[in-house]
Coordinates of C-alpha atoms in Angstrom, one line a residue:
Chain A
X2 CA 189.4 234.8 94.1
X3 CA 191.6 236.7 91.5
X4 CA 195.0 238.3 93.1
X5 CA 193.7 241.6 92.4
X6 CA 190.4 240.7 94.1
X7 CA 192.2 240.1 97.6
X8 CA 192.3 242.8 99.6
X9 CA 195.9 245.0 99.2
X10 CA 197.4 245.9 102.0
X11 CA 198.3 249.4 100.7
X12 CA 194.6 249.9 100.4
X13 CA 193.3 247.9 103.6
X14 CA 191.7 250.2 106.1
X15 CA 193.3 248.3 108.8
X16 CA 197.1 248.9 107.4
X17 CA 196.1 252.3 105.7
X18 CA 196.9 255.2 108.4
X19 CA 196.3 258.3 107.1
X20 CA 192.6 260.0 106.0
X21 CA 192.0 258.5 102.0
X22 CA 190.1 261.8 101.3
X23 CA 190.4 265.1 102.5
X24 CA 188.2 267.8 101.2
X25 CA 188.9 271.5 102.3
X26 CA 187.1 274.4 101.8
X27 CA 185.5 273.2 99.0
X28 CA 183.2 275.9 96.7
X29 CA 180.8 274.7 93.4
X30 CA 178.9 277.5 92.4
X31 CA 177.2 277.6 88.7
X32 CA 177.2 281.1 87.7
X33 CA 177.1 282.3 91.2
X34 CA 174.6 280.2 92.5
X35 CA 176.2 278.1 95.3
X36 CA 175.7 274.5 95.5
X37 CA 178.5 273.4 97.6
X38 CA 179.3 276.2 100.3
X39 CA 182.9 275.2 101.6
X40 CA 182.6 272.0 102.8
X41 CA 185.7 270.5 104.9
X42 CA 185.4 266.3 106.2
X43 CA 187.8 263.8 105.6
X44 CA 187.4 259.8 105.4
X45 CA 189.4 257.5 106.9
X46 CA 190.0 254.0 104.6
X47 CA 188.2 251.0 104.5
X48 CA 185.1 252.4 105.4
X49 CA 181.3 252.9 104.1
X50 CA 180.4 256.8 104.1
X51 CA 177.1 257.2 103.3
X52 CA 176.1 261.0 101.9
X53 CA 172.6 261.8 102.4
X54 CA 170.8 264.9 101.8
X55 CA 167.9 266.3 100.1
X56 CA 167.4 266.5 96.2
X57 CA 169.6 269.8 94.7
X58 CA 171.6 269.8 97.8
X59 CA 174.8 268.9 96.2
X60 CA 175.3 265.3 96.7
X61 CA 175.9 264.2 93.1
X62 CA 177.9 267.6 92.2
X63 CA 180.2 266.6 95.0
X64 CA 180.9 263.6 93.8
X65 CA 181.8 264.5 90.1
X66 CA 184.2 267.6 91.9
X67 CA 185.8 264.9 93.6
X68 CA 187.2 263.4 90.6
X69 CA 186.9 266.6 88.5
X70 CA 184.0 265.7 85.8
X71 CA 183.1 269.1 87.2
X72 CA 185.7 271.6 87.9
X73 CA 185.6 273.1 91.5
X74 CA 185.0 276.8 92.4
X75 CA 187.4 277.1 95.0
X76 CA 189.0 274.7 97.6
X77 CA 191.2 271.7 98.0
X78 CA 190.7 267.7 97.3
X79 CA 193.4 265.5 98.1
X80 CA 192.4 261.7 97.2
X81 CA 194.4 258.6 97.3
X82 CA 197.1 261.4 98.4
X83 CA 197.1 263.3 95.5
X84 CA 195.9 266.7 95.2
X85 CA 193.4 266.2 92.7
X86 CA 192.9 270.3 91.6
X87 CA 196.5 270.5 90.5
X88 CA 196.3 267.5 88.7
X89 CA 197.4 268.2 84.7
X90 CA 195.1 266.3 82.4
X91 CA 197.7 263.6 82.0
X92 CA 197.9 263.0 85.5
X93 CA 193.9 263.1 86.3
X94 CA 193.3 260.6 83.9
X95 CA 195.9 258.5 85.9
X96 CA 194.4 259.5 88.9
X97 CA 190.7 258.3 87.9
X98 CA 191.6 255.0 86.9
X99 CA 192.4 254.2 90.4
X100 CA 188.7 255.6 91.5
X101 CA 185.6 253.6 90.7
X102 CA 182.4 255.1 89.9
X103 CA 178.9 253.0 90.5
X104 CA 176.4 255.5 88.8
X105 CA 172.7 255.2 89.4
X106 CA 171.8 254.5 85.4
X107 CA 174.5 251.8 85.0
X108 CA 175.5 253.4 81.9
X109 CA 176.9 250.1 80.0
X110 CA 177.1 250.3 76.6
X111 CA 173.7 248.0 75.6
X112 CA 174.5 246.7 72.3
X113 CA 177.9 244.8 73.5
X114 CA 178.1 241.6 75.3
X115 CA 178.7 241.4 79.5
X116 CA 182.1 240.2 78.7
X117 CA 182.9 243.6 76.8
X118 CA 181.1 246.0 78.9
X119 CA 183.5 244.4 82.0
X120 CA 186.8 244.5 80.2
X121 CA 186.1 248.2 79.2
X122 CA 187.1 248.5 82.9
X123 CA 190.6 247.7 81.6
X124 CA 190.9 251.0 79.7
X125 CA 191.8 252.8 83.0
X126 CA 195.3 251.0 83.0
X127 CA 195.4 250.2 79.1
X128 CA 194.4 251.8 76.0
X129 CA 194.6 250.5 72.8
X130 CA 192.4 248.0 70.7
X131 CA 193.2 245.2 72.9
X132 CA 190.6 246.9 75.7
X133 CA 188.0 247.7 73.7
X134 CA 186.5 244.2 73.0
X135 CA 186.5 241.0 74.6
X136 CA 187.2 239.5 71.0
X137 CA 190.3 241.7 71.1
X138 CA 191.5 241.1 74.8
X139 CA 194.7 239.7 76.1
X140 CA 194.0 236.0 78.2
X141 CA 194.6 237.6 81.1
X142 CA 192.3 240.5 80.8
X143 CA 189.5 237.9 79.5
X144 CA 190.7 236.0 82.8
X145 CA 190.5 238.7 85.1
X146 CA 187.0 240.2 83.6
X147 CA 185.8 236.7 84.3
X148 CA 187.0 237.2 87.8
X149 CA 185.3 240.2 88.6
X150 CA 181.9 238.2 87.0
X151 CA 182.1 235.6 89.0
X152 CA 182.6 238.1 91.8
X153 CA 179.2 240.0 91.1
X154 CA 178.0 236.3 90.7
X155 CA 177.3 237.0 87.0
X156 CA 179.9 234.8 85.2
X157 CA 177.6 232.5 83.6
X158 CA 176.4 235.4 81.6
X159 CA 179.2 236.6 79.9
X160 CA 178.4 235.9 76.3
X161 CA 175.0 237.5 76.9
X162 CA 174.6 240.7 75.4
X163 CA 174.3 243.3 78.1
X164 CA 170.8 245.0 77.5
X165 CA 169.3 241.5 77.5
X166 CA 170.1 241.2 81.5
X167 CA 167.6 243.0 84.2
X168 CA 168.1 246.2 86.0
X169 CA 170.0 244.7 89.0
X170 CA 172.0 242.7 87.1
X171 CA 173.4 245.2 84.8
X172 CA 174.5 247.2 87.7
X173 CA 176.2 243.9 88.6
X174 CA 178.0 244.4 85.5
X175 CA 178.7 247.9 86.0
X176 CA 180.0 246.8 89.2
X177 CA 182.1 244.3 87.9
X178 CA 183.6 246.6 85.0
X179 CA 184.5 249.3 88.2
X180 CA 186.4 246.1 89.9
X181 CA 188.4 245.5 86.7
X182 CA 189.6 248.9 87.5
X183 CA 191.3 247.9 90.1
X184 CA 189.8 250.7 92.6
X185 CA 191.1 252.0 95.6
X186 CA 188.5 254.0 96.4
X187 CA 184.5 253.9 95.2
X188 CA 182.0 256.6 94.7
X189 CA 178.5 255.3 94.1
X190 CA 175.7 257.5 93.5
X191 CA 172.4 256.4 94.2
X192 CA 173.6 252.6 93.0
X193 CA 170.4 251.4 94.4
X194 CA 167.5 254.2 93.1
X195 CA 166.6 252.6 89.5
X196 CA 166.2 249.0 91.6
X197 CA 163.5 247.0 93.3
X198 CA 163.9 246.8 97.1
X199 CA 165.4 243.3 96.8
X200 CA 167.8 243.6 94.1
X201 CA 168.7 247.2 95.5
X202 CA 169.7 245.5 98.7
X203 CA 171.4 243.1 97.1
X204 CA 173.9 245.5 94.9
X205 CA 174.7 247.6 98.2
X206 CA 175.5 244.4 100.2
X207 CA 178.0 243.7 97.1
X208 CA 179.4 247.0 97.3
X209 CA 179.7 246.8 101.4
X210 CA 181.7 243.3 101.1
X211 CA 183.9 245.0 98.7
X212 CA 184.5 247.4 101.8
X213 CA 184.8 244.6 104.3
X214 CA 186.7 241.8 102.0
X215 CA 188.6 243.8 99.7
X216 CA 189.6 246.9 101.6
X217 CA 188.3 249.4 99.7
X218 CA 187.0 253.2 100.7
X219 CA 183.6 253.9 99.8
X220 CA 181.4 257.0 99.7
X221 CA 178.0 256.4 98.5
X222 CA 175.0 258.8 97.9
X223 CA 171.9 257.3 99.4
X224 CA 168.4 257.7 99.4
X225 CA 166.7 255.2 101.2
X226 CA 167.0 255.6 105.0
X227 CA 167.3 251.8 105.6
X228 CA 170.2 251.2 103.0
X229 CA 171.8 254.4 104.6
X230 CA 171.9 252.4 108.5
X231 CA 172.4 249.2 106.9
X232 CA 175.5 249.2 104.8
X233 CA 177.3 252.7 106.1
X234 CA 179.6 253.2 108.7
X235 CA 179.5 256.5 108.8
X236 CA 176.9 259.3 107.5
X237 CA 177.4 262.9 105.8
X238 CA 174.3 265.3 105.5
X239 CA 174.6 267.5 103.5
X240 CA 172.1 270.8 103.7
X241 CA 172.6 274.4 101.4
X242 CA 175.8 273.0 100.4
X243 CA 177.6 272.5 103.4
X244 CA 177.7 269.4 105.8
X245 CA 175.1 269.8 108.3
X246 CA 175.6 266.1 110.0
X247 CA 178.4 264.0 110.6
X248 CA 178.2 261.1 112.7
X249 CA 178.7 257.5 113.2
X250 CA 176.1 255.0 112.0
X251 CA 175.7 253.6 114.9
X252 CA 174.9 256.8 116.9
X253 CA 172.8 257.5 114.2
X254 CA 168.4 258.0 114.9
X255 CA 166.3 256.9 112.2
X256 CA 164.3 259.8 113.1
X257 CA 166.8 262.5 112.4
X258 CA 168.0 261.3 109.6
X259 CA 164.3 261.0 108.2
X260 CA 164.3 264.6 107.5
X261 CA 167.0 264.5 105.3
X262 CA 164.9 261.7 103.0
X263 CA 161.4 263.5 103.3
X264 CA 163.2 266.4 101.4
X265 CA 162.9 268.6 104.5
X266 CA 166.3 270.6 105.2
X267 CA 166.8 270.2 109.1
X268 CA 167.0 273.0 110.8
Chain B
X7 CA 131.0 253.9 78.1
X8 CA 128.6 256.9 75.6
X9 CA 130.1 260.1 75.0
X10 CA 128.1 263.0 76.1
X11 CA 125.7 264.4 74.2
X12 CA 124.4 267.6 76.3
X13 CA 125.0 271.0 74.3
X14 CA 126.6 273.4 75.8
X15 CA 127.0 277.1 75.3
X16 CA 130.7 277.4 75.0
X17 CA 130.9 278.6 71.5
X18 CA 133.9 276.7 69.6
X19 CA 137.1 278.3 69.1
X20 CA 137.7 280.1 65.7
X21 CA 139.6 278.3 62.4
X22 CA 141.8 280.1 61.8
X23 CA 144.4 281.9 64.8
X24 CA 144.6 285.5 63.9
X25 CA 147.7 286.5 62.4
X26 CA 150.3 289.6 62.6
X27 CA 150.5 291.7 59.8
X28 CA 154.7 290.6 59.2
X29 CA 153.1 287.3 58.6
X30 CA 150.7 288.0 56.2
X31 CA 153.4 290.0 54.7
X32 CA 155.6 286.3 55.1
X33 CA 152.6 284.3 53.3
X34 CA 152.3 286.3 50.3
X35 CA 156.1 286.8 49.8
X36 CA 156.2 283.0 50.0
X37 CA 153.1 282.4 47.2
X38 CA 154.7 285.6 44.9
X39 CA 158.6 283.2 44.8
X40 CA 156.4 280.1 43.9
X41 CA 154.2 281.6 41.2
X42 CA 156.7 283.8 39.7
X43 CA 159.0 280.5 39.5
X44 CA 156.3 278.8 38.0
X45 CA 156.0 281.3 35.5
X46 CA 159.0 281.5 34.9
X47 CA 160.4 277.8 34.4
X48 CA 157.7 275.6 33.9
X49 CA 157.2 274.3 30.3
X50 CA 154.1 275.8 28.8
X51 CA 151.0 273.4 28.4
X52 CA 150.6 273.3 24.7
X53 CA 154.4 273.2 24.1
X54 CA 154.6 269.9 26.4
X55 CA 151.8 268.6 24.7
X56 CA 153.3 268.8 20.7
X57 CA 156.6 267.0 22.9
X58 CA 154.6 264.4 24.0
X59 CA 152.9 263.8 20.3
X60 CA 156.0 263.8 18.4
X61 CA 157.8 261.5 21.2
X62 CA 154.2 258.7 20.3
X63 CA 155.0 259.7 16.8
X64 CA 155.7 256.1 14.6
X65 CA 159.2 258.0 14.1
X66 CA 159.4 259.1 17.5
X67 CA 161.7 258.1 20.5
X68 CA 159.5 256.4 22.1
X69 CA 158.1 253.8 18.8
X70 CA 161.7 253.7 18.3
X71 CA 163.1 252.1 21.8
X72 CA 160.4 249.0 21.5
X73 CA 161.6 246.5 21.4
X74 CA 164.8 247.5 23.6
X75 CA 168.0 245.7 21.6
X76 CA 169.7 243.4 23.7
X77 CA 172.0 242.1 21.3
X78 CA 174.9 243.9 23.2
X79 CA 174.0 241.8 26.7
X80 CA 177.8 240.6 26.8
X81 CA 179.9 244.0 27.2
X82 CA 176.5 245.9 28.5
X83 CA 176.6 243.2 31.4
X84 CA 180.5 243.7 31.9
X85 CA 179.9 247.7 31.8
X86 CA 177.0 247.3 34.4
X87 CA 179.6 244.7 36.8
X88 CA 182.3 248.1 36.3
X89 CA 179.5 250.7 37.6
X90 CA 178.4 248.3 40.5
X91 CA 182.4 248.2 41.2
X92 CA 182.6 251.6 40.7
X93 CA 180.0 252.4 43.5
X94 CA 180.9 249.6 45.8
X95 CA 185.0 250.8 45.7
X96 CA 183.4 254.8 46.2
X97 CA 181.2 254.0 48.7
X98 CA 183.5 251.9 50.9
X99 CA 186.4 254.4 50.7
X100 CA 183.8 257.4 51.4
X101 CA 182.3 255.5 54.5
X102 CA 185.8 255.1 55.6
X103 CA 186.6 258.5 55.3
X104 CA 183.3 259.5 56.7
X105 CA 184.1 258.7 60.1
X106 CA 187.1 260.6 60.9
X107 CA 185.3 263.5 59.5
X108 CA 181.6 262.8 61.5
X109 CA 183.8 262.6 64.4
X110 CA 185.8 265.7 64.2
X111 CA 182.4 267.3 63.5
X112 CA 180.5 266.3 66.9
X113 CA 180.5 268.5 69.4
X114 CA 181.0 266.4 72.1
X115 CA 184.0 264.1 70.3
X116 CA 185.7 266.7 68.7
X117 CA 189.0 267.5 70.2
X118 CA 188.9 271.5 69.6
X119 CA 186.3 273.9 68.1
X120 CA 188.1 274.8 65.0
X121 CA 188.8 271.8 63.7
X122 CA 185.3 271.1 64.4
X123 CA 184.0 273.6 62.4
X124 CA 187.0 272.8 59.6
X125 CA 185.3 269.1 59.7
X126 CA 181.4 270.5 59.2
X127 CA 183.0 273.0 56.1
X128 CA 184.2 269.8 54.8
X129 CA 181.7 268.0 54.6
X130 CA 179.2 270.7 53.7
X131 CA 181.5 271.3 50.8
X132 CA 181.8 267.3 49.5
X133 CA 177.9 267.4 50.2
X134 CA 176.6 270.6 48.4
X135 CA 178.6 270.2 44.8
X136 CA 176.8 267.6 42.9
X137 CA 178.4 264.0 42.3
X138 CA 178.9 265.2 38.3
X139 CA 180.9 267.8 38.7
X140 CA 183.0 265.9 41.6
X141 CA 183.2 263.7 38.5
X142 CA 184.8 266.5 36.1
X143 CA 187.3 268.0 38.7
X144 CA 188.9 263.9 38.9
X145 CA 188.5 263.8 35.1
X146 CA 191.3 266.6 35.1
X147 CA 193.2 265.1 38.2
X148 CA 193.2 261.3 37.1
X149 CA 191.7 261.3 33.1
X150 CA 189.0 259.5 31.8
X151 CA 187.5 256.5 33.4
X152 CA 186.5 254.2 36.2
X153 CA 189.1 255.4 38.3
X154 CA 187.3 259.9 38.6
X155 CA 184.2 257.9 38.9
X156 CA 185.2 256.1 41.7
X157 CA 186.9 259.2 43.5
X158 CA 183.8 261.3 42.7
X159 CA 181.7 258.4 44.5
X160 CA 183.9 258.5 47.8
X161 CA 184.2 262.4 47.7
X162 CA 180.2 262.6 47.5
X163 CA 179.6 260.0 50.4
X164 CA 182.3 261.5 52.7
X165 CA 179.8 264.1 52.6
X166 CA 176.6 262.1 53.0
X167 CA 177.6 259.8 55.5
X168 CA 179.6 262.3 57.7
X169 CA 176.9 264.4 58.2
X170 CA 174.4 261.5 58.8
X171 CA 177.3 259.9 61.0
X172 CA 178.2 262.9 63.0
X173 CA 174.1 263.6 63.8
X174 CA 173.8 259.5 64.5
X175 CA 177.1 260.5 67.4
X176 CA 175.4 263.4 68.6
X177 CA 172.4 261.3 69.4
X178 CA 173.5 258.6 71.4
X179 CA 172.8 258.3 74.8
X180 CA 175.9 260.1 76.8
X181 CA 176.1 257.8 80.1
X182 CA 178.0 255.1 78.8
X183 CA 180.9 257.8 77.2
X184 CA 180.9 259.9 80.8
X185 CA 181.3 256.3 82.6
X186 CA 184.4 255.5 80.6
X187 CA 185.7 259.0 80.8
X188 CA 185.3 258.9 84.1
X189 CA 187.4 256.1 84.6
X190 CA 190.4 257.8 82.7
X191 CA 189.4 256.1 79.2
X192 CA 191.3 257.5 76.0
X193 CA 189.2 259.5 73.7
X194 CA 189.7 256.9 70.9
X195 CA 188.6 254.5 73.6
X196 CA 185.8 255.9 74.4
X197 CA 184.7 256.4 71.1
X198 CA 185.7 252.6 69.5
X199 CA 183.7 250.6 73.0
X200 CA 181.2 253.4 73.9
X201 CA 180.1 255.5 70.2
X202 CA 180.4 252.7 67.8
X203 CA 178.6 250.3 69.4
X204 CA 175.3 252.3 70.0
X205 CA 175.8 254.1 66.6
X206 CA 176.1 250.7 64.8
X207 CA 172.0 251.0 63.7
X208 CA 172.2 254.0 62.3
X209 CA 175.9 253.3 60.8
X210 CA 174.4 250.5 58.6
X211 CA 171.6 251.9 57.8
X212 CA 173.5 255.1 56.7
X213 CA 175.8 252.7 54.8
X214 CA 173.2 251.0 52.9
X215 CA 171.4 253.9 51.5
X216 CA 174.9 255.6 50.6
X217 CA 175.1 252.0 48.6
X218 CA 172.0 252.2 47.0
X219 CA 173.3 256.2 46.1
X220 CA 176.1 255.0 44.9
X221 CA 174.7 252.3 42.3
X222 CA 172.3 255.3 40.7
X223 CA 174.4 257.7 41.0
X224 CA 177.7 255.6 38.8
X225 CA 175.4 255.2 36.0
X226 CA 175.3 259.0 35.6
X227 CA 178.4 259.7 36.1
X228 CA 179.5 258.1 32.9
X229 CA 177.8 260.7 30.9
X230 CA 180.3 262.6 31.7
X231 CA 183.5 260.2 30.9
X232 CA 183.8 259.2 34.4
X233 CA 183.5 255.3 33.6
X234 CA 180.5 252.6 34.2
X235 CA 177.4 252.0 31.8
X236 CA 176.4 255.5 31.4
X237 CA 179.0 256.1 28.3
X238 CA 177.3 253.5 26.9
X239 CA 174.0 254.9 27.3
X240 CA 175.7 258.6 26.1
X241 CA 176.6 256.8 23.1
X242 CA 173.5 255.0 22.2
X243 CA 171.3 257.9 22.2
X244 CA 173.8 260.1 20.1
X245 CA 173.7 257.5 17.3
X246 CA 169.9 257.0 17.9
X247 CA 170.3 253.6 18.6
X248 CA 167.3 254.2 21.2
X249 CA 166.4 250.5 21.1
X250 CA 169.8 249.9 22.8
X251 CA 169.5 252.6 25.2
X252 CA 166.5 251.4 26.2
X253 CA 168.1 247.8 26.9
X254 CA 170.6 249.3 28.8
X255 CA 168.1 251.4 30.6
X256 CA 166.6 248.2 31.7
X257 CA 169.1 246.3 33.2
X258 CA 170.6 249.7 35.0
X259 CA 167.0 249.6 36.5
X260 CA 167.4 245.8 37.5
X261 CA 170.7 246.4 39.3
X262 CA 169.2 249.3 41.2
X263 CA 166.4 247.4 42.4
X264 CA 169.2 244.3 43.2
X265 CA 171.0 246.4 45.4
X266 CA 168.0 248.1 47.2
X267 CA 165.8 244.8 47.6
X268 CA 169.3 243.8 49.0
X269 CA 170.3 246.5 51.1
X270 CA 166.7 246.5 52.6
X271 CA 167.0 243.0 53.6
X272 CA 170.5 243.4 54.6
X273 CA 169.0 246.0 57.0
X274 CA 166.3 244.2 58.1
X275 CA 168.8 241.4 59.6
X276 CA 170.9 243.8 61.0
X277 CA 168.9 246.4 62.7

């Protein structure tokens, strides 16, 4: 495994001590229609948060206010232990390079090759030429991209263009491009939702290991009850903006949680 | 599986959807600018005819050009190699150009408003003057010769490609930019590894038919003094020498046709 692979012990859950994201009082309204209604949790590192709730009940506008692809109402996010709304613009593009994003459309760029689409992960420490194409790369970057591949267990497929791959594995790849981030924390939304049951199972075991091997914090938006119980070690609702269950996975019942899946806000 | 054949009594819907009276009004104000053009441009029948008698005349162009005169194949082939330059060293600089300028004209790419709207004025402005009278304005700035061709060329395709550029940007599909923002990516980045790549189709497709401009649009611009093959073909019809001018006519047809059969296949491999 790749130095940067092993797990850091800055970032290790088990070494880390204080809460990796605090969010406080938290307010997205789009012209005065709330979506998220002051919510207040924080996560602890090293660990699998899964965020469930029902479709326009703020899941995915939560996570883009947590990194500030959509600029809060009101409220306080401090991530990684920086307060991310007082961030300049210098400093937030700083900030996101150490936060990895799985989206649900993997959103590579089709007409470039694995290799490329994974060292574009390099841009969020480097800029220049030299991270824009694997022809262009530095060794080490080309050695480190390989790395990541062979971590998704896609490195025979480097030199394949990207669109040619299927749906799971280009989220491999997308995977593999967050890694060459070097993350400390992950925010997946819905990483499994455009994948078959199999190969959607497969990509949240990935990201889980990453959790347990590597050390990393991640909060994931889910939509399939199993996934949720499987790979989570903890589970946010989230209901009319605000977080209507907090618990444990392993207190958690199937039963309660189904509500949030069948689209039904709980009472 | 038949189709039904039962009649029914639902009566068909009518023709023709009634209309308001501001678009009747619309219709006619529309076929009064046409006709009234017409009328007042188009070449009257039984003057085009006596043209077209007197060009079949045995003394007329026409009798005259057969058979074309290709004595002059040397420095007419050397003239035609200078306007295929002439578009090739245009275009390239224009599609060079064009990109900075397509960028700064997206909406999404753009670093500010203003300079985005600077970038469209631009290019509306390269795009709307015609290509000959590009061609004049460098004749004053650089003299006679290849050299205002060339310039006019590149001037003319910052406008064609930038606009067709900047549309191709707008269109591409946005996940793969917002992923690389999101991870802190620099704009130019974003643009080079995200933009590029997805734009590259319509980039070389764009590219090709500015070529293909290019190569008709140097032959005119000699007419004018601004270099290539069309001095030459100035020249031959003000001596008369319409046998040579159809010559050259001919071989300015066989390099068009050149570069588009090889831009089409050139296109054909690429996209």
């Amino acid at each position: 495994m790749n130095a940067h692979l092993a797990p850091k012990a800055s970032q290790a859950g088990s070494t880390q001590v204080g809460p990796v994201l605090v969010v406080d009082g938290l307010i997205k309204d789009f012209d005065g229609r709330v979506v998220l209604d002051g919510l207040q949790f924080t996560l602890a590192p090293g660990q699998s948060t899964a965020l469930i709730g029902a479709n326009g009940s703020g899941k995915s506008t939560l996570l883009k206010c947590l990194i500030r692809l959509i600029e809060p109402s009101a409220g306080e996010i401090h991530m990684l232990g920086r307060d991310v709304c007082a961030l300049s613009p210098r400093d937030l593009r700083a900030f996101r390079a150490q936060v990895g994003i799985v989206w649900q459309r993997h959103n590579l760029v089709p007409r470039l090759s694995v290799l490329s689409n994974v060292i574009h992960g390099v841009q969020a420490r480097m800029s220049g030429p030299r991270a824009w194409f694997q022809a262009l790369a530095p060794a080490a970057v080309r050695s480190e991209a390989m790395a990541c591949l062979d971590r998704v267990g896609l490195a025979d497929r480097a030199s394949a263009r990207v669109d040619s791959l299927s749906g799971g594995q280009q989220q491999r790849v997308a995977i593999a491009r967050m890694l060459m981030q070097r993350p400390a924390f992950i925010l997946a939304d819905e990483p499994d939702a455009s994948l078959d049951p199999q190969t959607g199972e497969e990509v949240m075991a990935l990201l889980l290991s990453l959790v347990r091997e590597n050390g990393l914090s991640l909060l994931m938006i889910s939509h399939r009850l199993e996934h949720t119980l499987e790979f989570s070690d903890r589970i946010l609702g989230l209901a009319q903006g605000r977080i209507a269950l907090d618990l444990p996975t392993a207190q958690a019942d199937a039963a309660g949680l189904r509500r949030f899946f069948d689209h039904q806000e709980p009472a | 599986m038949t189709t039904p054949t039962v009649p029914t009594t639902l009566a068909p819907p009518p023709r023709f959807s009634h209309r308001s009276l501001p678009e009747y009004v619309g219709i006619l104000l529309v076929l009064g600018l046409v006709i009234s053009s017409l009328m007042a441009t188009a070449p009257a029948l039984d003057k085009l005819s006596r043209g077209i008698a007197r060009l079949f005349a045995p003394s007329g162009m026409l009798m005259q050009m057969f058979p074309p005169d290709f004595t002059r194949i040397v420095p007419i082939g050397w003239k035609l190699l200078e306007t295929l330059q002439m578009a090739v060293a245009g275009c390239f600089l224009g599609l060079i150009l064009a990109v900075p300028f397509a960028i700064l004209a997206t909406d999404r790419l753009s670093p500010h408003p203003i300079l985005r709207q600077i970038a469209r004025a631009v290019i509306a402005l390269f795009r709307t003057v015609p290509d000959l009278v590009w061609a004049i304005i460098f004749i004053i700035i650089v003299g006679l010769g290849p050299a205002a061709g060339v310039m006019a060329i590149m001037v003319d395709k910052i406008g064609f490609a930038g606009r067709f550029f900047a549309e191709a940007m707008e269109e591409t599909d946005v996940g793969p930019q917002d992923a690389l923002r999101a991870i802190g990516a620099s704009r130019m980045g974003m643009i080079v590894s995200a933009v590029f790549p997805a734009c590259l189709p319509s980039f070389t497709a764009t590219s090709l038919f500015a070529l293909e401009k290019s190569v008709r649009g140097s032959a005119a611009l000699g007419l004018v003094g601004a270099g290539g093959i069309g001095v030459d073909l100035k020249v031959a019809f003000d001596l008369f020498n319409y046998d040579e001018a159809l010559a050259i006519i001919l071989l300015m047809l066989a390099l068009v046709i050149a570069v588009e059969q090889g831009s089409g296949w050139i296109r054909k491999k690429l996209i």
